Each structure stands twice: as C-alpha cells, then as structure tokens.
Amino acid sequence: MGTFSKVRSTVAVAACLLVVTGCTAQPAPPTPPPATNTDDGFTSPLTGDLGVATFTGSDGTTGAVQLSAADGRLALTSDELVIPAASSGSVAVMGALDPIDADITCFDVDFPMRLANAESGKPYKAWRNLAEFRGDPTAIDQLVLTTRPQDDPDCSTRILAIADVQWNVQPQRNTLVARDAGPRAAARGEVSSTDGKPTSYAVARNDLAEDVAARFGMTADDLFYLNPFRFPSDEILRVGEDLNLTVAAR
C-alpha cells in the first residue's frame, strides 16, 4: 500500500519552533485512503463445497456439475450429465466469465477457459489449480458444454448447453473497494467511473503495478485478484491495457 512521506511537514514544524517569526508550517500532502485489505494472506484458502451448475436444456441436456475445493485445487464433478446432442464422443466443459445470451450458438471468446472433458452418461472428476483463478473461482459466471462441429467453418466451438453457476460462497475479497487518490509518478492512466466509483483503469506508459494499486488504496496482489485472467498473466502492465477495479466484474 502506498504512503506519503511526512518528513516535509515535520521539518517545517521544527523550523517554526526554532524561528519564532516569519514561518508557517506547510500542510502535509494528501494521504490516499487506506486499503480495504492489508496483505496477501487476509483470507483463508477455499475448501469444501463451493457451488453447482445445473443444466436443463430444451434439447434434453440434463445434469449437474458440482464445484468444490481441497488442497489448493478446484474439483469439477458430475455423475449424471445427459447430453443428447453429443451421444458419442467427448464434450468440453468451458467457463464463461460473462453471461452468454441464450440465442448464442458459438462459443467465440478471446480466451476460452477449458475446465474439463466429459462424456454423456459417464461420471467424471476433473481438477484445476486454484492459483489459475488467483485462489478464487467465483469469477466464473457460467459453465458451458461445447463440442467441435465438423461442418461449420465459421465456428470452431459449438455450444450445446449453458448453466449458471450457483455459488455457495462469497468472493474472497468481497469488501475490496477501489478509491482513487489521484495520479502519481507511475500511475497516470485514465480512470472510468460509475456513480463516482472507479470501475476500470487504462494503463499509461511507465505505469507500475504497485503504484497503480496504491493509487486505488490496495495492494498489487489485490489488483491482480481483480484481474485474474490477464494475458499474458505476468505482473507487467502493458500500455493501453484495461484493468478492472471492481470485485463484481472480475
């Protein structure tokens, strides 16, 4: 978390004590609002039952995928998926970070998130490392069953069914709120706001993650938690990159 030095005002006050006349203490620079979260370990790792996605497609697709966590891993489990449109062969279980309209038939996203493979009528269990989600998979809005069509050159991943994930847990950092303290040396990008609250930040040249995070009263780890699926996923900010600043939109 970034802080401002108080040395200047301390020196000014000391000078006033030594020279009684002609000296006025200068006000301290503004202090950014405190971070809602203080360090990387303020939350316990997720464990146990996390949520479920239940498929009830009009084409007869039924079944549920359970999501749980243990030992730093996310488990996706299903004993009962019935997928008439894929009676033979496997389908992919994909994650959608934003809701998909019901009339969309092609899973065409910039960075498709493949979570598991499944076959109609066969139980399965798949594991993913929670670190892929910055420890918190609640950013996933929906699970999507997909297949690769053989005769559609315009769509490489066809949607078979979509189910909302009903999470049993809150986002780990659900109290994290960005508050803009204004531009600083390595955080001079443009901010977008809704109702006076910062919602996104456009990275400027020479911006650094620690400074951008401090500008909004959070740690760099908080900033990357809010942006778990950046590509590349390293911690170097890129000019023009849009960073999310709200838990709801992560």
Short mmCIF file of N, CA and C in Angstrom, two decimals, residues 107-177:
data_model
loop_
_atom_site.label_atom_id
_atom_site.label_comp_id
_atom_site.label_asym_id
_atom_site.label_seq_id
_atom_site.Cartn_x
_atom_site.Cartn_y
_atom_site.Cartn_z
N PHE A 107 -19.32 -20.60 -29.18
CA PHE A 107 -18.55 -20.11 -28.03
C PHE A 107 -17.30 -19.41 -28.57
N ASP A 108 -17.47 -18.15 -28.92
CA ASP A 108 -16.43 -17.37 -29.57
C ASP A 108 -15.95 -16.28 -28.62
N VAL A 109 -14.94 -16.60 -27.82
CA VAL A 109 -14.39 -15.64 -26.86
C VAL A 109 -12.89 -15.54 -27.09
N ASP A 110 -12.30 -14.45 -26.60
CA ASP A 110 -10.87 -14.21 -26.82
C ASP A 110 -10.00 -15.27 -26.15
N PHE A 111 -10.33 -15.59 -24.90
CA PHE A 111 -9.52 -16.55 -24.15
C PHE A 111 -10.42 -17.62 -23.55
N PRO A 112 -10.80 -18.64 -24.36
CA PRO A 112 -11.69 -19.69 -23.85
C PRO A 112 -11.06 -20.45 -22.69
N MET A 113 -11.84 -20.68 -21.65
CA MET A 113 -11.36 -21.34 -20.45
C MET A 113 -11.88 -22.78 -20.42
N ARG A 114 -11.03 -23.71 -20.81
CA ARG A 114 -11.41 -25.12 -20.81
C ARG A 114 -11.16 -25.69 -19.42
N LEU A 115 -12.22 -26.18 -18.78
CA LEU A 115 -12.11 -26.67 -17.42
C LEU A 115 -12.04 -28.19 -17.33
N ALA A 116 -12.71 -28.89 -18.23
CA ALA A 116 -12.74 -30.35 -18.13
C ALA A 116 -13.29 -30.94 -19.42
N ASN A 117 -13.13 -32.26 -19.56
CA ASN A 117 -13.78 -33.02 -20.63
C ASN A 117 -14.84 -33.91 -20.00
N ALA A 118 -15.90 -34.19 -20.74
CA ALA A 118 -16.97 -35.04 -20.22
C ALA A 118 -17.59 -35.82 -21.35
N GLU A 119 -18.23 -36.93 -21.00
CA GLU A 119 -18.98 -37.73 -21.97
C GLU A 119 -20.39 -37.94 -21.46
N SER A 120 -21.34 -37.93 -22.37
CA SER A 120 -22.73 -38.11 -21.99
C SER A 120 -22.93 -39.45 -21.28
N GLY A 121 -23.56 -39.39 -20.10
CA GLY A 121 -23.87 -40.60 -19.36
C GLY A 121 -22.73 -41.19 -18.57
N LYS A 122 -21.55 -40.57 -18.60
CA LYS A 122 -20.41 -41.11 -17.87
C LYS A 122 -19.97 -40.14 -16.77
N PRO A 123 -19.74 -40.66 -15.55
CA PRO A 123 -19.29 -39.79 -14.47
C PRO A 123 -17.85 -39.32 -14.73
N TYR A 124 -17.52 -38.17 -14.19
CA TYR A 124 -16.14 -37.70 -14.33
C TYR A 124 -15.80 -36.79 -13.16
N LYS A 125 -14.50 -36.61 -12.96
CA LYS A 125 -14.00 -35.65 -11.99
C LYS A 125 -12.72 -35.05 -12.55
N ALA A 126 -12.68 -33.74 -12.59
CA ALA A 126 -11.52 -33.04 -13.13
C ALA A 126 -11.00 -32.04 -12.10
N TRP A 127 -9.70 -31.80 -12.13
CA TRP A 127 -9.07 -30.90 -11.16
C TRP A 127 -8.38 -29.75 -11.88
N ARG A 128 -8.44 -28.57 -11.28
CA ARG A 128 -7.68 -27.42 -11.74
C ARG A 128 -7.03 -26.76 -10.53
N ASN A 129 -5.87 -26.15 -10.76
CA ASN A 129 -5.18 -25.46 -9.68
C ASN A 129 -5.89 -24.14 -9.37
N LEU A 130 -6.21 -23.91 -8.11
CA LEU A 130 -6.89 -22.67 -7.74
C LEU A 130 -6.04 -21.43 -8.03
N ALA A 131 -4.73 -21.62 -8.12
CA ALA A 131 -3.87 -20.48 -8.43
C ALA A 131 -4.20 -19.88 -9.79
N GLU A 132 -4.79 -20.69 -10.69
CA GLU A 132 -5.19 -20.18 -12.00
C GLU A 132 -6.26 -19.10 -11.88
N PHE A 133 -6.96 -19.10 -10.75
CA PHE A 133 -8.05 -18.14 -10.52
C PHE A 133 -7.69 -17.16 -9.41
N ARG A 134 -6.39 -17.01 -9.15
CA ARG A 134 -5.91 -16.20 -8.03
C ARG A 134 -6.57 -16.67 -6.74
N GLY A 135 -6.78 -17.99 -6.64
CA GLY A 135 -7.33 -18.59 -5.43
C GLY A 135 -8.84 -18.57 -5.32
N ASP A 136 -9.52 -17.91 -6.26
CA ASP A 136 -10.97 -17.70 -6.12
C ASP A 136 -11.67 -17.86 -7.47
N PRO A 137 -12.36 -19.00 -7.70
CA PRO A 137 -13.00 -19.23 -9.00
C PRO A 137 -14.37 -18.59 -9.15
N THR A 138 -14.82 -17.80 -8.17
CA THR A 138 -16.17 -17.22 -8.25
C THR A 138 -16.31 -16.21 -9.38
N ALA A 139 -15.22 -15.91 -10.08
CA ALA A 139 -15.32 -15.05 -11.27
C ALA A 139 -16.05 -15.74 -12.41
N ILE A 140 -16.16 -17.07 -12.35
CA ILE A 140 -16.85 -17.82 -13.40
C ILE A 140 -18.36 -17.66 -13.22
N ASP A 141 -19.03 -17.15 -14.23
CA ASP A 141 -20.48 -16.94 -14.18
C ASP A 141 -21.26 -18.17 -14.62
N GLN A 142 -20.75 -18.86 -15.64
CA GLN A 142 -21.49 -19.98 -16.22
C GLN A 142 -20.54 -21.10 -16.62
N LEU A 143 -21.09 -22.32 -16.66
CA LEU A 143 -20.40 -23.44 -17.31
C LEU A 143 -21.09 -23.70 -18.64
N VAL A 144 -20.28 -24.01 -19.64
CA VAL A 144 -20.79 -24.17 -21.00
C VAL A 144 -20.31 -25.51 -21.55
N LEU A 145 -21.24 -26.34 -21.99
CA LEU A 145 -20.89 -27.60 -22.65
C LEU A 145 -20.72 -27.32 -24.13
N THR A 146 -19.58 -27.70 -24.68
CA THR A 146 -19.29 -27.39 -26.08
C THR A 146 -18.76 -28.61 -26.82
N THR A 147 -18.80 -28.53 -28.13
CA THR A 147 -18.23 -29.56 -28.99
C THR A 147 -17.65 -28.88 -30.22
N ARG A 148 -16.86 -29.62 -30.97
CA ARG A 148 -16.26 -29.07 -32.19
C ARG A 148 -17.05 -29.55 -33.40
N PRO A 149 -17.76 -28.65 -34.07
CA PRO A 149 -18.58 -29.05 -35.22
C PRO A 149 -17.70 -29.50 -36.39
N GLN A 150 -18.21 -30.45 -37.16
CA GLN A 150 -17.45 -30.98 -38.29
C GLN A 150 -17.72 -30.22 -39.59
N ASP A 151 -18.82 -29.48 -39.64
CA ASP A 151 -19.23 -28.90 -40.92
C ASP A 151 -19.56 -27.41 -40.83
N ASP A 152 -18.88 -26.70 -39.91
CA ASP A 152 -19.15 -25.27 -39.76
C ASP A 152 -17.82 -24.51 -39.76
N PRO A 153 -17.40 -24.00 -40.91
CA PRO A 153 -16.11 -23.29 -40.98
C PRO A 153 -16.10 -21.98 -40.21
N ASP A 154 -17.27 -21.47 -39.84
CA ASP A 154 -17.34 -20.19 -39.14
C ASP A 154 -17.35 -20.33 -37.63
N CYS A 155 -17.42 -21.56 -37.13
CA CYS A 155 -17.47 -21.75 -35.67
C CYS A 155 -16.66 -22.98 -35.30
N SER A 156 -15.64 -22.78 -34.50
CA SER A 156 -14.79 -23.90 -34.09
C SER A 156 -15.26 -24.55 -32.79
N THR A 157 -16.12 -23.86 -32.04
CA THR A 157 -16.59 -24.40 -30.76
C THR A 157 -18.09 -24.13 -30.63
N ARG A 158 -18.88 -25.18 -30.81
CA ARG A 158 -20.34 -25.02 -30.78
C ARG A 158 -20.88 -25.24 -29.37
N ILE A 159 -21.82 -24.40 -28.97
CA ILE A 159 -22.43 -24.50 -27.65
C ILE A 159 -23.54 -25.55 -27.67
N LEU A 160 -23.48 -26.48 -26.70
CA LEU A 160 -24.53 -27.48 -26.54
C LEU A 160 -25.51 -27.09 -25.44
N ALA A 161 -24.99 -26.53 -24.35
CA ALA A 161 -25.85 -26.15 -23.23
C ALA A 161 -25.10 -25.19 -22.32
N ILE A 162 -25.86 -24.35 -21.62
CA ILE A 162 -25.29 -23.35 -20.71
C ILE A 162 -25.99 -23.46 -19.36
N ALA A 163 -25.23 -23.34 -18.28
CA ALA A 163 -25.82 -23.35 -16.93
C ALA A 163 -25.14 -22.30 -16.07
N ASP A 164 -25.94 -21.52 -15.35
CA ASP A 164 -25.39 -20.56 -14.39
C ASP A 164 -24.76 -21.31 -13.23
N VAL A 165 -23.64 -20.80 -12.73
CA VAL A 165 -23.04 -21.36 -11.53
C VAL A 165 -23.69 -20.71 -10.32
N GLN A 166 -24.27 -21.52 -9.46
CA GLN A 166 -24.85 -21.03 -8.21
C GLN A 166 -23.80 -21.21 -7.11
N TRP A 167 -23.10 -20.13 -6.80
CA TRP A 167 -22.01 -20.21 -5.83
C TRP A 167 -22.56 -20.22 -4.41
N ASN A 168 -22.00 -21.06 -3.57
CA ASN A 168 -22.36 -21.11 -2.15
C ASN A 168 -21.46 -20.23 -1.30
N VAL A 169 -20.46 -19.62 -1.92
CA VAL A 169 -19.50 -18.79 -1.20
C VAL A 169 -19.45 -17.41 -1.83
N GLN A 170 -19.10 -16.43 -1.01
CA GLN A 170 -18.89 -15.07 -1.50
C GLN A 170 -17.49 -14.95 -2.09
N PRO A 171 -17.27 -14.00 -3.00
CA PRO A 171 -15.89 -13.74 -3.43
C PRO A 171 -15.02 -13.48 -2.22
N GLN A 172 -13.81 -13.99 -2.23
CA GLN A 172 -12.95 -13.90 -1.05
C GLN A 172 -12.70 -12.45 -0.62
N ARG A 173 -12.59 -11.56 -1.56
CA ARG A 173 -12.30 -10.16 -1.22
C ARG A 173 -13.50 -9.27 -1.53
N ASN A 174 -14.65 -9.71 -1.10
CA ASN A 174 -15.88 -9.01 -1.45
C ASN A 174 -15.99 -7.63 -0.83
N THR A 175 -15.12 -7.29 0.12
CA THR A 175 -15.14 -5.95 0.71
C THR A 175 -14.13 -5.01 0.05
N LEU A 176 -13.42 -5.50 -0.94
CA LEU A 176 -12.41 -4.68 -1.61
C LEU A 176 -13.08 -3.62 -2.49
N VAL A 177 -12.80 -2.35 -2.21
CA VAL A 177 -13.39 -1.24 -2.96
C VAL A 177 -12.27 -0.27 -3.37
#
